[in-house]
Coordinates of C-alpha atoms and ligand atoms in Angstrom, one line a residue:
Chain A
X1 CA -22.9 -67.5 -43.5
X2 CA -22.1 -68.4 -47.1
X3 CA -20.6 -66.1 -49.5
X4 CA -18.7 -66.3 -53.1
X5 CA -15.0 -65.2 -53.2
X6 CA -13.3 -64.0 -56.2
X7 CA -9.3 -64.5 -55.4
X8 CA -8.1 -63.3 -58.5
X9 CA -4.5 -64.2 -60.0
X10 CA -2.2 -62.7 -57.2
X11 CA -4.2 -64.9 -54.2
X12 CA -2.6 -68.3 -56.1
X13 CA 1.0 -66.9 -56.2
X14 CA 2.5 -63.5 -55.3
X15 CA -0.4 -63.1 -52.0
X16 CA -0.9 -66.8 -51.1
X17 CA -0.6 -65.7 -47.3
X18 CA -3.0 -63.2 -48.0
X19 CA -5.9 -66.1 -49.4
X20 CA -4.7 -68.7 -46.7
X21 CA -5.1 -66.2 -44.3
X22 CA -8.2 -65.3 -45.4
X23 CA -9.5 -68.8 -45.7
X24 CA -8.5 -69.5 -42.2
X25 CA -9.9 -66.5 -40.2
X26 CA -13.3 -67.1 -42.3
X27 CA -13.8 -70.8 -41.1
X28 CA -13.3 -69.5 -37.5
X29 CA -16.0 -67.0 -38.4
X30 CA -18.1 -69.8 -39.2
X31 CA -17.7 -68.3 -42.9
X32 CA -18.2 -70.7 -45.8
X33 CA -15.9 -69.2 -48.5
X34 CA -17.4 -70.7 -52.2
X35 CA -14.7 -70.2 -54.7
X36 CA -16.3 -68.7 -58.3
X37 CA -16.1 -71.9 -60.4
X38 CA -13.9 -71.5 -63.1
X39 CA -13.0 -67.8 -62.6
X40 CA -10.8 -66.1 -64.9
X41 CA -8.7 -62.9 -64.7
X42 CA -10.4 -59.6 -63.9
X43 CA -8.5 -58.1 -66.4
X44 CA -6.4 -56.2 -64.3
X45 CA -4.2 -53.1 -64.5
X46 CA -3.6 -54.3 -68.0
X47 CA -6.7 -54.6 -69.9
X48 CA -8.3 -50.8 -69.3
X49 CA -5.0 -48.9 -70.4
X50 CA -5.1 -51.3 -74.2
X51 CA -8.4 -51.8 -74.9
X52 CA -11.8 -50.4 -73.2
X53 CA -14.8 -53.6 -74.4
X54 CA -11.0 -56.4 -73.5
X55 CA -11.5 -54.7 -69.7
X56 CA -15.1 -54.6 -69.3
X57 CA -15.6 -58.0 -71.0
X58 CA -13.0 -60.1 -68.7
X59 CA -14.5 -59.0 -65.3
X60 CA -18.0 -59.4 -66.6
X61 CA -17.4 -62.8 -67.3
X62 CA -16.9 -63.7 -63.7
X63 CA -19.8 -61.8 -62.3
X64 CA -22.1 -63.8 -65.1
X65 CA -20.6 -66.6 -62.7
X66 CA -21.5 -65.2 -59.6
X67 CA -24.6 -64.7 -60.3
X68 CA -25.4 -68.5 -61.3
X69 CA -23.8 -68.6 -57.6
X70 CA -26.9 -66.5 -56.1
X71 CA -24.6 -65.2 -53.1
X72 CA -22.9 -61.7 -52.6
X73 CA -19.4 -61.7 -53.6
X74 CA -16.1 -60.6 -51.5
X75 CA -12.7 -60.0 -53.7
X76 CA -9.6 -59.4 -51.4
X77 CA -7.3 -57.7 -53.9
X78 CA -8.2 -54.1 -54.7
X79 CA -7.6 -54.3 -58.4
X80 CA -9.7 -57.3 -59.0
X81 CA -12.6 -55.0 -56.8
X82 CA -12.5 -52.1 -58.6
X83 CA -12.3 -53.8 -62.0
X84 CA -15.3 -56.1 -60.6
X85 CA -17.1 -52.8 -59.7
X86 CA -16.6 -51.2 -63.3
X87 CA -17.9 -53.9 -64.9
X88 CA -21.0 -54.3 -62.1
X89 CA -21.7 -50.6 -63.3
X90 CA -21.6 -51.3 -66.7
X91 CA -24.1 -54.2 -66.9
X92 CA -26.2 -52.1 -64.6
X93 CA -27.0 -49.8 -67.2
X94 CA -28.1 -52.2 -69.7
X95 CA -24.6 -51.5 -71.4
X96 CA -24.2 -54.8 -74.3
X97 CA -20.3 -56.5 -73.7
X98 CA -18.4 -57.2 -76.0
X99 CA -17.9 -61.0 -77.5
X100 CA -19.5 -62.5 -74.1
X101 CA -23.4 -63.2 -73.6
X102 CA -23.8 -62.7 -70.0
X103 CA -27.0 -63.4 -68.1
X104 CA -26.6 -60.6 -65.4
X105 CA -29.3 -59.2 -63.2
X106 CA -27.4 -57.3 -60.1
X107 CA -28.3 -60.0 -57.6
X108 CA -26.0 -59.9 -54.9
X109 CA -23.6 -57.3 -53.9
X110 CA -19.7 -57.1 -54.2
X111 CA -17.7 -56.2 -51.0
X112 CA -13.8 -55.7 -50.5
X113 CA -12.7 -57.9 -47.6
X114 CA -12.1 -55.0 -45.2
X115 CA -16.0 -53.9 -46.1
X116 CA -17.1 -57.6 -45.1
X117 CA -15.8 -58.2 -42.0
X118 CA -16.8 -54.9 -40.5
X119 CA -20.3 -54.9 -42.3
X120 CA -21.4 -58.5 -42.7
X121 CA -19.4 -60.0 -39.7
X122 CA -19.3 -57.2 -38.0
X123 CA -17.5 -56.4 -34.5
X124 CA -19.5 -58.4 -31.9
X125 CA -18.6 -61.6 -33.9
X126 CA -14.7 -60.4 -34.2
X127 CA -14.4 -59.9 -30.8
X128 CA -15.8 -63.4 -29.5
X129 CA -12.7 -64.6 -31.3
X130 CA -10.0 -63.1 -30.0
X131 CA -7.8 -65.1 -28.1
X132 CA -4.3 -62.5 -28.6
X133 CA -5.5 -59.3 -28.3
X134 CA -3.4 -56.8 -30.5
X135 CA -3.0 -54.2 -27.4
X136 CA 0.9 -53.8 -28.5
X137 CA 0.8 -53.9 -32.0
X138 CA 0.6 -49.8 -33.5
X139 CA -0.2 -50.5 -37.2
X140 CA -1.6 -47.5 -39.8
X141 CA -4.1 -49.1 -42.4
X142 CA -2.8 -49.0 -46.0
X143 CA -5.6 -49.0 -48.3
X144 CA -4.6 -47.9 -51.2
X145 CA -6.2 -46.8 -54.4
X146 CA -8.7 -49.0 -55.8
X147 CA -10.8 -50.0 -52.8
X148 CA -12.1 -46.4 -52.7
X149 CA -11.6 -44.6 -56.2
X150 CA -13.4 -43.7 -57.7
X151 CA -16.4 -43.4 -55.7
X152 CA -19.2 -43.7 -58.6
X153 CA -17.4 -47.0 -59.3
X154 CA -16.5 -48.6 -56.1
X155 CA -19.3 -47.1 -53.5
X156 CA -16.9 -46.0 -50.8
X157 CA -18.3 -44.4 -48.2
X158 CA -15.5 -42.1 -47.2
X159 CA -12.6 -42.2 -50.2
X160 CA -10.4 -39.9 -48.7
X161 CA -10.3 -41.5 -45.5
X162 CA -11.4 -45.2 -45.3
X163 CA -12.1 -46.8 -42.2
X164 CA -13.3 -50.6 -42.4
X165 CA -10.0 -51.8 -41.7
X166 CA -9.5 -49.6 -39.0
X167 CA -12.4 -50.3 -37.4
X168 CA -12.0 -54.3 -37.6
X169 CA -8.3 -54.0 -36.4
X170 CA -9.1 -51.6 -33.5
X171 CA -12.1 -54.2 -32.7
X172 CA -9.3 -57.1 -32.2
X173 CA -7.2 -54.8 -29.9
X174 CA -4.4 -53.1 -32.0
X175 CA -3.8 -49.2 -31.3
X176 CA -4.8 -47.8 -34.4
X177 CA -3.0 -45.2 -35.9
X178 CA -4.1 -42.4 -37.4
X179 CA -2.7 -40.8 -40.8
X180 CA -3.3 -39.2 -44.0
X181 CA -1.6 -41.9 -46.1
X182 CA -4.2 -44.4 -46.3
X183 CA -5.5 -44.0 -49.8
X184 CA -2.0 -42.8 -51.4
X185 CA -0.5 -44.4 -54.2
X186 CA 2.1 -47.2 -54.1
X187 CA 2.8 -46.4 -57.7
X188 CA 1.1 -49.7 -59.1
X189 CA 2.8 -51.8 -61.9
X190 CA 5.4 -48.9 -62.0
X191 CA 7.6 -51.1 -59.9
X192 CA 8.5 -52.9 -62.8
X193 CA 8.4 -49.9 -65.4
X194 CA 9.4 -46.8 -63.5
X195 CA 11.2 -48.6 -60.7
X196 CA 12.7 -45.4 -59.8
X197 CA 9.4 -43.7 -59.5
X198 CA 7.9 -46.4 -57.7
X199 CA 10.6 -46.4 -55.0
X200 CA 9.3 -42.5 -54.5
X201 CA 6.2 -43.1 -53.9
X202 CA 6.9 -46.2 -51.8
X203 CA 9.3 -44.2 -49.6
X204 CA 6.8 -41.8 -49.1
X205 CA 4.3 -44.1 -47.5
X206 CA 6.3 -45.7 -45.5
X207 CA 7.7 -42.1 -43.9
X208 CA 4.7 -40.9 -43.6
X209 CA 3.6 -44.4 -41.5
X210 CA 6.8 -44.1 -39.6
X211 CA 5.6 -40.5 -38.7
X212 CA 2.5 -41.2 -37.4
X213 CA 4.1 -43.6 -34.9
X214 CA 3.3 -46.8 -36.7
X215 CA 5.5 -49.9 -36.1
X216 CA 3.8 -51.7 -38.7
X217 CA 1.5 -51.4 -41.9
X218 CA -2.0 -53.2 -42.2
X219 CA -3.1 -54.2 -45.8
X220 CA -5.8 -55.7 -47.9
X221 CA -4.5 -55.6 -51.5
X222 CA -1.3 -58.1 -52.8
X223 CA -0.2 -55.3 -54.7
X224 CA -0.2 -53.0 -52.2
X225 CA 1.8 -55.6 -50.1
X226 CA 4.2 -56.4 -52.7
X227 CA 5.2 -52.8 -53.3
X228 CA 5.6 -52.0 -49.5
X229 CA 7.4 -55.5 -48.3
X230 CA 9.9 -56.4 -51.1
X231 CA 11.9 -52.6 -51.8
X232 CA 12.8 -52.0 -48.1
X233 CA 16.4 -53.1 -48.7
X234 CA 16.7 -51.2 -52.0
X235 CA 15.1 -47.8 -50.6
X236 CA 17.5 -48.3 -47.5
X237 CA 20.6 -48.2 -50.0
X238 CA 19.6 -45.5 -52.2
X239 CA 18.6 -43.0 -49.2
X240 CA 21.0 -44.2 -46.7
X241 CA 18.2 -44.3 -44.1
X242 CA 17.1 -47.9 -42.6
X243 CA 13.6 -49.4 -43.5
X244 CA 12.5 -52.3 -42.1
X245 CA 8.9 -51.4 -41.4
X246 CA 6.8 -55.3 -41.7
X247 CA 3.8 -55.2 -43.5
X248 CA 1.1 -57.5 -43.1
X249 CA -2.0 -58.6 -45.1
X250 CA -4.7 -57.2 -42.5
X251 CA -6.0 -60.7 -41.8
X252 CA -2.7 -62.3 -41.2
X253 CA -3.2 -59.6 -38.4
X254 CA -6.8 -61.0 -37.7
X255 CA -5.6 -64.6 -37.4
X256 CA -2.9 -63.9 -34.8
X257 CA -5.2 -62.4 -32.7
X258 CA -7.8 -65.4 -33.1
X259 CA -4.1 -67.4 -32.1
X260 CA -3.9 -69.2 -35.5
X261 CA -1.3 -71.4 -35.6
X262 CA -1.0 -71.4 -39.6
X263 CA 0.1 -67.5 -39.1
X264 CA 4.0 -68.4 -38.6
X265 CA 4.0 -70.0 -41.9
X266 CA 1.8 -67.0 -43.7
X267 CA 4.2 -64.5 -42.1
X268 CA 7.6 -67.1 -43.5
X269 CA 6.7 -65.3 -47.1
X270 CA 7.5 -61.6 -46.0
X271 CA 10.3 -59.6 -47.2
X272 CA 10.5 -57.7 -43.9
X273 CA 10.3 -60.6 -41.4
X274 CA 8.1 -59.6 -38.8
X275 CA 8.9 -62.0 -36.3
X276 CA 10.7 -59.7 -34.4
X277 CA 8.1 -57.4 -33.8
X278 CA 5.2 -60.0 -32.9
X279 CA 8.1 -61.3 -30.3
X280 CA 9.1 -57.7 -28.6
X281 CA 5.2 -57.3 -28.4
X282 CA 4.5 -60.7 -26.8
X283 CA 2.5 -61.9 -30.1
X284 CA 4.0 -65.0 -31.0
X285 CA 4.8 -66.1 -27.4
X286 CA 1.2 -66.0 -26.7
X287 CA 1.1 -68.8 -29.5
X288 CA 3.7 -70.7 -28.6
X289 CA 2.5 -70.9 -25.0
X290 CA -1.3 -72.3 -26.0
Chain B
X1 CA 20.1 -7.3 -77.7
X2 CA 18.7 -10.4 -75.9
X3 CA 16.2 -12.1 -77.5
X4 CA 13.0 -13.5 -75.3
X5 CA 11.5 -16.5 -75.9
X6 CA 8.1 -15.8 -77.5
X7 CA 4.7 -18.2 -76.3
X8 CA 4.1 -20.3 -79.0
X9 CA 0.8 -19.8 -81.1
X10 CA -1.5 -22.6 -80.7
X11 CA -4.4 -22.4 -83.3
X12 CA -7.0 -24.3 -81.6
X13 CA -8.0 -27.2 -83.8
X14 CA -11.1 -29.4 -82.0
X15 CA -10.7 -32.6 -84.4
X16 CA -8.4 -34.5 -81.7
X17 CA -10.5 -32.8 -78.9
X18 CA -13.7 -34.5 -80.7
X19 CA -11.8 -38.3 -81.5
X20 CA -11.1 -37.9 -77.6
X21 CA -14.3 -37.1 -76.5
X22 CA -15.7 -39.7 -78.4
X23 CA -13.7 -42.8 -77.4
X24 CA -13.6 -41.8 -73.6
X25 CA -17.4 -40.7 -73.1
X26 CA -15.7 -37.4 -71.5
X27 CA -16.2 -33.9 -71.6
X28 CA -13.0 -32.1 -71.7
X29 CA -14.5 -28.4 -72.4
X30 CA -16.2 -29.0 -68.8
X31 CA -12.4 -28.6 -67.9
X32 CA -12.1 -25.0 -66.3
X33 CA -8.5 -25.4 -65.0
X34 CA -9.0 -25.4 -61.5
X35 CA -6.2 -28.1 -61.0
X36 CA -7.1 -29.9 -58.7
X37 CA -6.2 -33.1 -60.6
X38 CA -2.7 -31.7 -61.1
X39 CA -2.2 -31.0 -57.3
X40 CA -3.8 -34.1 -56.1
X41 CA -1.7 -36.3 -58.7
X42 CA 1.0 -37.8 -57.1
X43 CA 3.3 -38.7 -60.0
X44 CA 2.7 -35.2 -61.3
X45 CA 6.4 -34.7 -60.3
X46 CA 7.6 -37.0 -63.2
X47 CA 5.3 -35.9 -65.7
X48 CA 6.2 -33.9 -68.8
X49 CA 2.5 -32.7 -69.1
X50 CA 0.5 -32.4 -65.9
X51 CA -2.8 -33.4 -66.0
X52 CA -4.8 -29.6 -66.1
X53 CA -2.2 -29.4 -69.3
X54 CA -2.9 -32.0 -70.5
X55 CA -6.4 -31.4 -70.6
X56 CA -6.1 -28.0 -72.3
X57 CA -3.4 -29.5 -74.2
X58 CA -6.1 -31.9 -75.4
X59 CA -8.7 -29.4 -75.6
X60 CA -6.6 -26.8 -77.8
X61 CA -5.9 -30.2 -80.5
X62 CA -2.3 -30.5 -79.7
X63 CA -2.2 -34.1 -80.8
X64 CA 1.0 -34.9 -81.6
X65 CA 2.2 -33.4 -77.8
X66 CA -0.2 -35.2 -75.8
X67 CA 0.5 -38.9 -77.8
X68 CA 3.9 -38.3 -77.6
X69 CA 4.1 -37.3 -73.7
X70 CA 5.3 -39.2 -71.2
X71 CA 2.7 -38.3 -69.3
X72 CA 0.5 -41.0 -70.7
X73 CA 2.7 -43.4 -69.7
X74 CA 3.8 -42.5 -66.2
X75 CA 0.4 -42.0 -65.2
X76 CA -0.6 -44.6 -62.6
X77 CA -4.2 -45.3 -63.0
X78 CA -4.4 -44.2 -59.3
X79 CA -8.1 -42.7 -60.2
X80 CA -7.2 -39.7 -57.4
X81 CA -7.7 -36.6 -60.4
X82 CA -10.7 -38.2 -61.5
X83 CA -12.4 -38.4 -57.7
X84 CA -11.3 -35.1 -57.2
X85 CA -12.6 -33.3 -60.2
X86 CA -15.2 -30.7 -59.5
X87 CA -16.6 -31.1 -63.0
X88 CA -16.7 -34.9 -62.9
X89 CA -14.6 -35.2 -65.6
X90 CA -13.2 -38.9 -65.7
X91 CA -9.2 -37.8 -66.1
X92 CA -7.8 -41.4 -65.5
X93 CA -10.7 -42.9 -68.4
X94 CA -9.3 -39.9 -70.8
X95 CA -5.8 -41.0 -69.9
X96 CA -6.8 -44.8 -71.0
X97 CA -8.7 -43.2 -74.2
X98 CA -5.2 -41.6 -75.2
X99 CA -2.9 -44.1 -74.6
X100 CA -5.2 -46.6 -76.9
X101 CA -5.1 -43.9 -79.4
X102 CA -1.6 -43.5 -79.4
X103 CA -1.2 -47.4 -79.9
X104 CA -4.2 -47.8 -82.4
X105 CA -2.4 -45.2 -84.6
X106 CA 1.0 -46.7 -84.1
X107 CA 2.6 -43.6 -82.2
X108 CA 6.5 -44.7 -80.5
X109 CA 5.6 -44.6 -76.9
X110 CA 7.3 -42.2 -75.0
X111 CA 7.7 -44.7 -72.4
X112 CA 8.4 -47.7 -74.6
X113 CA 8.6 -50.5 -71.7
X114 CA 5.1 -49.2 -70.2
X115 CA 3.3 -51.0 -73.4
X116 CA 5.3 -53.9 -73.8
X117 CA 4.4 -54.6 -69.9
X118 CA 0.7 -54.8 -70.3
X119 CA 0.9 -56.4 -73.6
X120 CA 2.9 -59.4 -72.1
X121 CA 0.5 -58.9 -69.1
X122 CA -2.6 -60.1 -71.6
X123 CA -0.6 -62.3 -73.7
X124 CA -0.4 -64.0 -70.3
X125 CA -3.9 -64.0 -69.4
X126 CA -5.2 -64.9 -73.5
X127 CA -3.1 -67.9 -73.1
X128 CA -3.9 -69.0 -69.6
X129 CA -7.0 -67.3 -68.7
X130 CA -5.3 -66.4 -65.4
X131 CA -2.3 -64.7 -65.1
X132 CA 1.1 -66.7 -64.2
X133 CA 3.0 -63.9 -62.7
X134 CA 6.4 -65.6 -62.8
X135 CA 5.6 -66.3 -66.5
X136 CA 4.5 -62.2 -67.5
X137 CA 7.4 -60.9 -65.2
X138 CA 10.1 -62.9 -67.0
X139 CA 8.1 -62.5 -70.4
X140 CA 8.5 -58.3 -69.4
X141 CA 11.9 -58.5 -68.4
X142 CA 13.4 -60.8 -71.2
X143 CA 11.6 -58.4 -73.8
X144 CA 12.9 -55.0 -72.2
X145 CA 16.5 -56.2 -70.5
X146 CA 17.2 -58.9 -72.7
X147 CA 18.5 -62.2 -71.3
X148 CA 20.7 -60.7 -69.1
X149 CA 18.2 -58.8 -67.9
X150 CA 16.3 -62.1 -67.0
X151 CA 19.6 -63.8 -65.3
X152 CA 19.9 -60.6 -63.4
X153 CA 16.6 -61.3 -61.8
X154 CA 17.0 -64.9 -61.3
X155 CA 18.5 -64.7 -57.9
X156 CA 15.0 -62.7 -56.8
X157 CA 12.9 -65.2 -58.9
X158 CA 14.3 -68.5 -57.0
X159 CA 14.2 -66.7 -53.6
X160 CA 10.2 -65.7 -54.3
X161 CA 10.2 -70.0 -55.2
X162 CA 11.6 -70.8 -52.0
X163 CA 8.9 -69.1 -50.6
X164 CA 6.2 -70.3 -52.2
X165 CA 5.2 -67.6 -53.8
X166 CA 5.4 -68.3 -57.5
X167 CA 3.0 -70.8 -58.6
X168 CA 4.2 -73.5 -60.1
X169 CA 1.7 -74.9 -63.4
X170 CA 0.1 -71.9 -65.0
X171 CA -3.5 -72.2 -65.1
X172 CA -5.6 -74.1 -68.5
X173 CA -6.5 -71.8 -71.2
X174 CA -9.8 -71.2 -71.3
X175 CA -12.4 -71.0 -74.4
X176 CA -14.4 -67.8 -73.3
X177 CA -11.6 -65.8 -72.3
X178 CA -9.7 -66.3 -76.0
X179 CA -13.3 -65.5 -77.6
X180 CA -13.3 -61.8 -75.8
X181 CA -10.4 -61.2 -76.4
X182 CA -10.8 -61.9 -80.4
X183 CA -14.1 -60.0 -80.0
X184 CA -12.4 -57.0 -79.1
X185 CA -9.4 -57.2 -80.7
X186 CA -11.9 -57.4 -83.6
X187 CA -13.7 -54.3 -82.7
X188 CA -10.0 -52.3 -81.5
X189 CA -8.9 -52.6 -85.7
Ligands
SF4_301 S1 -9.7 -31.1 -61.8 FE1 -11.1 -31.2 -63.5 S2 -11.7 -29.1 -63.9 FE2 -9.9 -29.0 -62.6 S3 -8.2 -28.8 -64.0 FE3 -8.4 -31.0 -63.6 S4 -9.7 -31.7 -65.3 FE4 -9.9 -29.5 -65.2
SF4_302 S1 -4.9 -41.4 -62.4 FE1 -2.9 -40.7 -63.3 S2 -3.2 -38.6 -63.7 FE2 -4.8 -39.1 -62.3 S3 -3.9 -38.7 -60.3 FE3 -3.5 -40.8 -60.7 S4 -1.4 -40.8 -61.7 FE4 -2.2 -38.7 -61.7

């Protein structure tokens, strides 16, 4: 199977473990991963709150690429998706863009990763892979915002309560948690504005995640990953309570089970080193030992 | 004799209610107070305004307190108010619409640092095309906490290094990317 990817800005710095993880679960999918040529950024968080026709214009631009591509397109960060999505709606109407002649005719479809693995893949194929199965592991799924709101824009199927990752992580073994955090908000670029609101939220999501009975979090956003990972220490010191909950990209999660070697170096990059936890659950033995 | 605070009289003016309407697509007289927005929001603990206020406040013409509110600022783009709205009102849209108004008509932001973040955030992707995040962050931080405000962060900076995960060139600019953005800085004036 081939399909575009759109890794937008984060997958080349702040979430490289979250692309090479990515890159390495789809080749043992037999998934041929075509990069957009010459992609630019999506726009972002940035572009909507400044200037309307700057946000709509910058994520068109890459889906006049995919198109020339001819394939459907998966995006792993949920920023990039839901920007992608807005301006998929937009050109779907006929609406003109401003200062960018795009040749768009709605082609192919955009999926989040999460959405392609369960959908496209699908679980028959993600089982045949699985070499560690996650029996130990007790993750919740953080999915945070922009995979599933709004609706109109990004065609969840359940917003309030998502279920793709889930369903792919369940598939490879892990007991699942359930929880009513999964779409909650990390706070977003407030970490560096409003760090002290951010560290609210954050501490929220991670309680809640500890309440449920989770020993780890599951993600598919860099953002979301970012927030979660890096404040641990920080929230520790300011409430006096210990955090040291890891958090991992959800397909650094699928290559461990598929017994990928690369996944000691993906998991290097973490805040919260999750080492630990992969060894009490006889996860990274399992590698060690093949 | 103790004197009670009287309500304030609000003559409704619908002038800013309109200029809203019009540069977010939105209805805000759909808005029947139901506040659901408020109760799903979760940074309506921080806010000056919540957002069922906000939306009267908008509604009623009280320009000057909704450009001036934090509320603007704090507000996360988290898109939960406007899936939640039983009268499909796009909240998080009307949010955007104000804060460009505030800018476009060169109102002090409440929350100063909020705009100086996403300016240095497109000054980063105009010039590259992509965003260098090491580049924006230190860009943000050198503009809001001054050098030492950089030096304080460069422990943190050569750590994320070590790790890989700052890139190291920035991307090339790129042609099509500087044309949309003078297209609709163009249009913005
Ligand atoms: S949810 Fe919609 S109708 Fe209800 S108060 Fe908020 S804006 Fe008004
Ligand atoms: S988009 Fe803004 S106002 Fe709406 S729920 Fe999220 S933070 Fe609150």
């Amino acid at each position: 199977m081939e399909v575009s990817i759109y890794p937008g800005c984060s997958l080349e710095g702040l979430a490289k473990s979250y692309m090479e993880s990515v890159e390495a679960v789809s080749k043992t999918l037999g998934i041929e991963l075509r990069e957009l040529a010459n992609w630019t950024c999506c726009g972002s968080a940035s572009a909507h709150v400044m200037n309307d026709d700057l946000a709509v214009a910058l994520a068109a631009r890459n889906l006049g690429i995919a198109e020339k591509a001819g394939m459907d397109l998966v995006v792993p960060c949920a920023a990039c998706y839901q920007r992608l999505k807005v301006a998929e709606k937009h050109l779907r109407q006929g609406k003109p863009v401003e200062g960018l002649p795009v040749k768009y005719e709605g082609s192919f479809q955009i999926r989040t990763m999460p959405d392609f693995f369960w959908e496209n893949v699908g679980e028959k194929a993600l089982i045949e892979k699985v070499k560690n199965p996650l029996q130990e592991l007790n993750p919740v799924c953080y999915y945070g915002c922009l995979t599933s709101r709004p609706p109109k824009i990004t065609d969840a199927k359940n917003p309030e309560d998502p279920q793709e990752m889930d369903r792919v992580l369940r598939s490879l073994g892990a007991n699942v948690k359930n929880w009513s955090f999964k779409a909650d908000c990390c706070g977003g670029d407030l970490t560096l504005t409003r760090p002290d609101l951010h560290m609210k939220l954050t501490q929220r999501i991670l309680d809640m995640a500890i309440e449920a009975g989770a020993d780890c979090i599951a993600v598919a956003c860099p953002m979301c990953h970012e927030n979660l990972d890096s404040k641990q220490a920080e929230i520790s010191q300011e409430t006096g309570r210990t955090y040291n909950i890891p958090i991992f990209y959800f397909t650094e999660l699928m290559g461990l089970a598929f017994g990928d070697p690369a996944a000691e170096k993906w998991l290097s990059r973490h805040t919260v080193d999750p080492l630990p936890l992969l060894r009490e659950k006889g996860l990274l033995e399992m590698q060690v030992r093949r | 004799m103790t004197v009670t605070e009287l309500p304030r009289t609000v003559v409704p003016n619908p002038s800013f209610r309109k200029q809203v309407e019009e540069k977010s697509g939105e209805k805000i007289t759909a808005c029947y107070q139901c506040e659901k927005c408020t109760n799903g929001c979760p940074l309506a603990f921080a806010m000056d305004i919540v957002p069922h206020k906000l939306m009267r406040s908008v509604h009623f013409g009280l320009k000057d307190e909704v450009l001036n509110s934090d509320t603007i600022w704090i507000c996360a783009s988290c898109e939960t108010c406007t899936t939640r709205c039983p009268n499909g009102i796009d909240i998080a849209h009307v949010m955007d619409s104000l804060r460009q108004i505030s800018q476009a008509e060169g109102i002090k932001a409440s929350q100063p640092q909020v705009p100086v973040f996403h300016k240095a955030f497109l000054a980063s992707m105009k010039r590259f095309g992509r965003v260098h995040e090491g580049e924006m962050a230190a860009m943000y931080i050198l503009k809001t906490g001054g050098l030492k405000g950089l030096m304080s962060m460069a422990g943190m900076a050569i750590d994320m290094f070590k790790k890989g995960k700052i890139k190291i060139l920035p991307s090339r600019p790129n042609k099509q990317v500087r044309d949309i953005f003078r297209a609709a800085e163009r249009k913005g004036k």
